[in-house]
mmCIF file with all atom_site columns, C-alpha atoms in Angstrom:
data_model
loop_
_atom_site.group_PDB
_atom_site.id
_atom_site.type_symbol
_atom_site.label_atom_id
_atom_site.label_alt_id
_atom_site.label_comp_id
_atom_site.label_asym_id
_atom_site.label_entity_id
_atom_site.label_seq_id
_atom_site.pdbx_PDB_ins_code
_atom_site.Cartn_x
_atom_site.Cartn_y
_atom_site.Cartn_z
_atom_site.occupancy
_atom_site.B_iso_or_equiv
_atom_site.pdbx_formal_charge
_atom_site.auth_seq_id
_atom_site.auth_comp_id
_atom_site.auth_asym_id
_atom_site.auth_atom_id
_atom_site.pdbx_PDB_model_num
ATOM 1   C CA . MET A 1 1   ? 92.958  124.509 89.286  1.00 0.00 ? 1023 MET A CA 1
ATOM 2   C CA . LYS A 1 2   ? 93.971  121.235 87.665  1.00 0.00 ? 1024 LYS A CA 1
ATOM 3   C CA . ARG A 1 3   ? 91.786  118.180 87.111  1.00 0.00 ? 1025 ARG A CA 1
ATOM 4   C CA . SER A 1 4   ? 93.010  114.659 87.568  1.00 0.00 ? 1026 SER A CA 1
ATOM 5   C CA . THR A 1 5   ? 91.198  111.409 86.872  1.00 0.00 ? 1027 THR A CA 1
ATOM 6   C CA . ILE A 1 6   ? 91.083  109.604 90.170  1.00 0.00 ? 1028 ILE A CA 1
ATOM 7   C CA . THR A 1 7   ? 88.785  106.630 89.525  1.00 0.00 ? 1029 THR A CA 1
ATOM 8   C CA . LEU A 1 8   ? 91.564  104.644 87.891  1.00 0.00 ? 1030 LEU A CA 1
ATOM 9   C CA . ALA A 1 9   ? 93.810  105.238 90.897  1.00 0.00 ? 1031 ALA A CA 1
ATOM 10  C CA . VAL A 1 10  ? 91.087  104.055 93.302  1.00 0.00 ? 1032 VAL A CA 1
ATOM 11  C CA . MET A 1 11  ? 90.380  100.992 91.215  1.00 0.00 ? 1033 MET A CA 1
ATOM 12  C CA . THR A 1 12  ? 94.091  100.209 90.927  1.00 0.00 ? 1034 THR A CA 1
ATOM 13  C CA . ALA A 1 13  ? 94.453  100.499 94.702  1.00 0.00 ? 1035 ALA A CA 1
ATOM 14  C CA . ALA A 1 14  ? 91.475  98.174  95.185  1.00 0.00 ? 1036 ALA A CA 1
ATOM 15  C CA . LEU A 1 15  ? 92.693  95.492  92.751  1.00 0.00 ? 1037 LEU A CA 1
ATOM 16  C CA . PRO A 1 16  ? 95.011  93.769  95.246  1.00 0.00 ? 1038 PRO A CA 1
ATOM 17  C CA . LEU A 1 17  ? 91.987  93.445  97.522  1.00 0.00 ? 1039 LEU A CA 1
ATOM 18  C CA . ALA A 1 18  ? 89.936  91.921  94.713  1.00 0.00 ? 1040 ALA A CA 1
ATOM 19  C CA . ALA A 1 19  ? 92.659  89.333  94.185  1.00 0.00 ? 1041 ALA A CA 1
ATOM 20  C CA . CYS A 1 20  ? 92.078  88.034  97.720  1.00 0.00 ? 1042 CYS A CA 1
ATOM 21  C CA . GLY A 1 21  ? 88.803  86.345  96.762  1.00 0.00 ? 1043 GLY A CA 1
ATOM 22  C CA . SER A 1 22  ? 88.283  82.592  96.583  1.00 0.00 ? 1044 SER A CA 1
ATOM 23  C CA . SER A 1 23  ? 89.522  80.613  93.613  1.00 0.00 ? 1045 SER A CA 1
ATOM 24  C CA . THR A 1 24  ? 85.926  79.725  92.666  1.00 0.00 ? 1046 THR A CA 1
ATOM 25  C CA . GLU A 1 25  ? 85.135  83.316  91.689  1.00 0.00 ? 1047 GLU A CA 1
ATOM 26  C CA . PRO A 1 26  ? 84.988  84.129  87.967  1.00 0.00 ? 1048 PRO A CA 1
ATOM 27  C CA . ALA A 1 27  ? 88.332  85.203  86.534  1.00 0.00 ? 1049 ALA A CA 1
ATOM 28  C CA . ASN A 1 28  ? 86.893  88.462  85.138  1.00 0.00 ? 1050 ASN A CA 1
ATOM 29  C CA . ASN A 1 29  ? 86.053  90.137  88.475  1.00 0.00 ? 1051 ASN A CA 1
ATOM 30  C CA . THR A 1 30  ? 88.462  93.012  87.891  1.00 0.00 ? 1052 THR A CA 1
ATOM 31  C CA . ALA A 1 31  ? 86.881  93.827  84.530  1.00 0.00 ? 1053 ALA A CA 1
ATOM 32  C CA . THR A 1 32  ? 83.466  93.963  86.181  1.00 0.00 ? 1054 THR A CA 1
ATOM 33  C CA . VAL A 1 33  ? 84.756  96.303  88.873  1.00 0.00 ? 1055 VAL A CA 1
ATOM 34  C CA . ALA A 1 34  ? 86.295  98.622  86.296  1.00 0.00 ? 1056 ALA A CA 1
ATOM 35  C CA . ALA A 1 35  ? 83.138  98.618  84.157  1.00 0.00 ? 1057 ALA A CA 1
ATOM 36  C CA . THR A 1 36  ? 80.832  99.464  87.044  1.00 0.00 ? 1058 THR A CA 1
ATOM 37  C CA . GLY A 1 37  ? 83.177  102.272 88.141  1.00 0.00 ? 1059 GLY A CA 1
ATOM 38  C CA . ASN A 1 38  ? 81.856  104.438 85.309  1.00 0.00 ? 1060 ASN A CA 1
ATOM 39  C CA . VAL A 1 39  ? 78.614  105.201 87.163  1.00 0.00 ? 1061 VAL A CA 1
ATOM 40  C CA . MET A 1 40  ? 80.126  106.107 90.540  1.00 0.00 ? 1062 MET A CA 1
ATOM 41  C CA . SER A 1 41  ? 79.011  109.416 92.049  1.00 0.00 ? 1063 SER A CA 1
ATOM 42  C CA . ALA A 1 42  ? 81.426  111.792 93.793  1.00 0.00 ? 1064 ALA A CA 1
ATOM 43  C CA . ASP A 1 43  ? 79.981  110.693 97.160  1.00 0.00 ? 1065 ASP A CA 1
ATOM 44  C CA . ALA A 1 44  ? 80.448  107.002 96.324  1.00 0.00 ? 1066 ALA A CA 1
ATOM 45  C CA . LEU A 1 45  ? 84.001  107.686 95.167  1.00 0.00 ? 1067 LEU A CA 1
ATOM 46  C CA . GLY A 1 46  ? 84.613  109.653 98.369  1.00 0.00 ? 1068 GLY A CA 1
ATOM 47  C CA . THR A 1 47  ? 83.337  106.721 100.430 1.00 0.00 ? 1069 THR A CA 1
ATOM 48  C CA . LYS A 1 48  ? 85.633  104.312 98.566  1.00 0.00 ? 1070 LYS A CA 1
ATOM 49  C CA . ILE A 1 49  ? 88.632  106.532 99.220  1.00 0.00 ? 1071 ILE A CA 1
ATOM 50  C CA . ARG A 1 50  ? 87.634  107.040 102.859 1.00 0.00 ? 1072 ARG A CA 1
ATOM 51  C CA . ASP A 1 51  ? 87.340  103.257 103.325 1.00 0.00 ? 1073 ASP A CA 1
ATOM 52  C CA . LEU A 1 52  ? 90.746  102.459 101.825 1.00 0.00 ? 1074 LEU A CA 1
ATOM 53  C CA . PRO A 1 53  ? 93.550  101.490 104.197 1.00 0.00 ? 1075 PRO A CA 1
ATOM 54  C CA . GLU A 1 54  ? 95.657  104.534 105.056 1.00 0.00 ? 1076 GLU A CA 1
ATOM 55  C CA . GLY A 1 55  ? 98.558  103.599 102.779 1.00 0.00 ? 1077 GLY A CA 1
ATOM 56  C CA . GLN A 1 56  ? 96.314  103.121 99.761  1.00 0.00 ? 1078 GLN A CA 1
ATOM 57  C CA . ARG A 1 57  ? 94.410  106.352 100.479 1.00 0.00 ? 1079 ARG A CA 1
ATOM 58  C CA . ARG A 1 58  ? 97.752  108.137 100.728 1.00 0.00 ? 1080 ARG A CA 1
ATOM 59  C CA . GLY A 1 59  ? 98.706  106.633 97.336  1.00 0.00 ? 1081 GLY A CA 1
ATOM 60  C CA . VAL A 1 60  ? 95.465  107.782 95.671  1.00 0.00 ? 1082 VAL A CA 1
ATOM 61  C CA . LEU A 1 61  ? 95.923  111.354 96.923  1.00 0.00 ? 1083 LEU A CA 1
ATOM 62  C CA . PHE A 1 62  ? 99.593  111.283 95.878  1.00 0.00 ? 1084 PHE A CA 1
ATOM 63  C CA . ARG A 1 63  ? 98.618  110.146 92.373  1.00 0.00 ? 1085 ARG A CA 1
ATOM 64  C CA . ALA A 1 64  ? 96.022  112.930 92.079  1.00 0.00 ? 1086 ALA A CA 1
ATOM 65  C CA . ILE A 1 65  ? 98.631  115.542 93.076  1.00 0.00 ? 1087 ILE A CA 1
ATOM 66  C CA . ARG A 1 66  ? 101.292 114.155 90.740  1.00 0.00 ? 1088 ARG A CA 1
ATOM 67  C CA . ASP A 1 67  ? 98.789  114.059 87.852  1.00 0.00 ? 1089 ASP A CA 1
ATOM 68  C CA . ALA A 1 68  ? 97.751  117.678 88.463  1.00 0.00 ? 1090 ALA A CA 1
ATOM 69  C CA . GLY A 1 69  ? 100.558 119.200 86.442  1.00 0.00 ? 1091 GLY A CA 1
ATOM 70  C CA . PRO A 1 70  ? 104.135 120.432 86.656  1.00 0.00 ? 1092 PRO A CA 1
ATOM 71  C CA . SER A 1 71  ? 103.887 121.796 90.194  1.00 0.00 ? 1093 SER A CA 1
ATOM 72  C CA . GLY A 1 72  ? 102.494 118.465 91.447  1.00 0.00 ? 1094 GLY A CA 1
ATOM 73  C CA . ALA A 1 73  ? 105.323 116.556 89.804  1.00 0.00 ? 1095 ALA A CA 1
ATOM 74  C CA . SER A 1 74  ? 107.706 117.760 92.509  1.00 0.00 ? 1096 SER A CA 1
ATOM 75  C CA . CYS A 1 75  ? 105.721 115.889 95.205  1.00 0.00 ? 1097 CYS A CA 1
ATOM 76  C CA . GLN A 1 76  ? 107.715 112.859 96.321  1.00 0.00 ? 1098 GLN A CA 1
ATOM 77  C CA . SER A 1 77  ? 105.356 111.591 99.039  1.00 0.00 ? 1099 SER A CA 1
ATOM 78  C CA . VAL A 1 78  ? 102.207 112.481 100.930 1.00 0.00 ? 1100 VAL A CA 1
ATOM 79  C CA . THR A 1 79  ? 103.381 112.937 104.501 1.00 0.00 ? 1101 THR A CA 1
ATOM 80  C CA . ALA A 1 80  ? 100.038 113.965 106.055 1.00 0.00 ? 1102 ALA A CA 1
ATOM 81  C CA . MET A 1 81  ? 96.401  113.895 104.996 1.00 0.00 ? 1103 MET A CA 1
ATOM 82  C CA . LYS A 1 82  ? 93.050  114.799 106.448 1.00 0.00 ? 1104 LYS A CA 1
ATOM 83  C CA . GLU A 1 83  ? 89.531  114.721 105.105 1.00 0.00 ? 1105 GLU A CA 1
ATOM 84  C CA . ALA A 1 84  ? 88.256  118.277 104.730 1.00 0.00 ? 1106 ALA A CA 1
ATOM 85  C CA . ALA A 1 85  ? 84.805  119.849 104.647 1.00 0.00 ? 1107 ALA A CA 1
ATOM 86  C CA . PRO A 1 86  ? 82.911  119.174 101.400 1.00 0.00 ? 1108 PRO A CA 1
ATOM 87  C CA . VAL A 1 87  ? 83.425  121.738 98.634  1.00 0.00 ? 1109 VAL A CA 1
ATOM 88  C CA . ASN A 1 88  ? 80.191  122.480 96.754  1.00 0.00 ? 1110 ASN A CA 1
ATOM 89  C CA . GLY A 1 89  ? 78.847  119.233 98.216  1.00 0.00 ? 1111 GLY A CA 1
ATOM 90  C CA . ASN A 1 90  ? 81.793  117.180 96.947  1.00 0.00 ? 1112 ASN A CA 1
ATOM 91  C CA . PRO A 1 91  ? 84.121  115.180 99.233  1.00 0.00 ? 1113 PRO A CA 1
ATOM 92  C CA . SER A 1 92  ? 87.560  116.701 99.685  1.00 0.00 ? 1114 SER A CA 1
ATOM 93  C CA . TRP A 1 93  ? 90.907  116.021 101.331 1.00 0.00 ? 1115 TRP A CA 1
ATOM 94  C CA . ASN A 1 94  ? 93.898  118.106 102.282 1.00 0.00 ? 1116 ASN A CA 1
ATOM 95  C CA . ALA A 1 95  ? 97.243  116.432 101.712 1.00 0.00 ? 1117 ALA A CA 1
ATOM 96  C CA . VAL A 1 96  ? 100.752 117.568 102.578 1.00 0.00 ? 1118 VAL A CA 1
ATOM 97  C CA . CYS A 1 97  ? 103.652 116.736 100.253 1.00 0.00 ? 1119 CYS A CA 1
ATOM 98  C CA . ASP A 1 98  ? 107.115 116.233 101.668 1.00 0.00 ? 1120 ASP A CA 1
ATOM 99  C CA . ASN A 1 99  ? 106.174 118.057 104.901 1.00 0.00 ? 1121 ASN A CA 1
ATOM 100 C CA . SER A 1 100 ? 106.370 121.327 102.971 1.00 0.00 ? 1122 SER A CA 1
ATOM 101 C CA . THR A 1 101 ? 103.331 122.065 100.770 1.00 0.00 ? 1123 THR A CA 1
ATOM 102 C CA . GLN A 1 102 ? 99.613  121.480 101.116 1.00 0.00 ? 1124 GLN A CA 1
ATOM 103 C CA . TRP A 1 103 ? 97.201  120.488 98.362  1.00 0.00 ? 1125 TRP A CA 1
ATOM 104 C CA . THR A 1 104 ? 93.413  120.271 98.303  1.00 0.00 ? 1126 THR A CA 1
ATOM 105 C CA . ILE A 1 105 ? 91.824  117.413 96.363  1.00 0.00 ? 1127 ILE A CA 1
ATOM 106 C CA . VAL A 1 106 ? 88.087  117.728 95.614  1.00 0.00 ? 1128 VAL A CA 1
ATOM 107 C CA . LEU A 1 107 ? 86.310  114.745 94.063  1.00 0.00 ? 1129 LEU A CA 1
ATOM 108 C CA . THR A 1 108 ? 83.801  115.637 91.375  1.00 0.00 ? 1130 THR A CA 1
ATOM 109 C CA . ALA A 1 109 ? 80.739  113.983 89.840  1.00 0.00 ? 1131 ALA A CA 1
ATOM 110 C CA . ASP A 1 110 ? 82.607  113.180 86.611  1.00 0.00 ? 1132 ASP A CA 1
ATOM 111 C CA . GLN A 1 111 ? 84.924  110.905 88.632  1.00 0.00 ? 1133 GLN A CA 1
ATOM 112 C CA . SER A 1 112 ? 87.871  113.228 88.482  1.00 0.00 ? 1134 SER A CA 1
ATOM 113 C CA . ALA A 1 113 ? 89.473  115.447 91.065  1.00 0.00 ? 1135 ALA A CA 1
ATOM 114 C CA . SER A 1 114 ? 90.081  119.166 91.183  1.00 0.00 ? 1136 SER A CA 1
ATOM 115 C CA . VAL A 1 115 ? 93.503  119.652 92.690  1.00 0.00 ? 1137 VAL A CA 1
ATOM 116 C CA . THR A 1 116 ? 94.662  123.014 93.998  1.00 0.00 ? 1138 THR A CA 1
ATOM 117 C CA . GLY A 1 117 ? 98.006  123.894 95.445  1.00 0.00 ? 1139 GLY A CA 1
ATOM 118 C CA . PRO A 1 118 ? 100.665 124.073 96.444  1.00 0.00 ? 1140 PRO A CA 1
ATOM 119 C CA . GLY A 1 119 ? 100.010 126.229 99.443  1.00 0.00 ? 1141 GLY A CA 1
ATOM 120 C CA . PRO A 1 120 ? 101.227 126.678 103.010 1.00 0.00 ? 1142 PRO A CA 1
ATOM 121 C CA . VAL A 1 121 ? 100.750 123.731 105.360 1.00 0.00 ? 1143 VAL A CA 1
ATOM 122 C CA . THR A 1 122 ? 97.850  124.211 107.777 1.00 0.00 ? 1144 THR A CA 1
ATOM 123 C CA . ILE A 1 123 ? 97.020  120.623 108.819 1.00 0.00 ? 1145 ILE A CA 1
ATOM 124 C CA . LYS A 1 124 ? 98.884  118.881 111.568 1.00 0.00 ? 1146 LYS A CA 1
#
């Protein structure tokens, strides 16, 4: 089982959304977002990922798989994804790479992800 830091990927995916604010907002909004991300629970992180647009959620799961080690490096794209049942109370997703291998990504309280795979594809 490999661990991957996922908070940075979520925050990076959310930055374009933060840039859509009005021009009267303080210029340091992104620094504030990144600083407050350090206290996010696994459930809060799971909610943020769940609430992302599909393309950004796909990107976050892809980044977690690619960061998981040499076997994840072969993943070229997440072609399917589905939220799975919590693992030990932590939010989790199943993601399919290149229509050929399935990975399980479990978010943890230390704002990282446990990534397991590759395995046979079982989600449709």
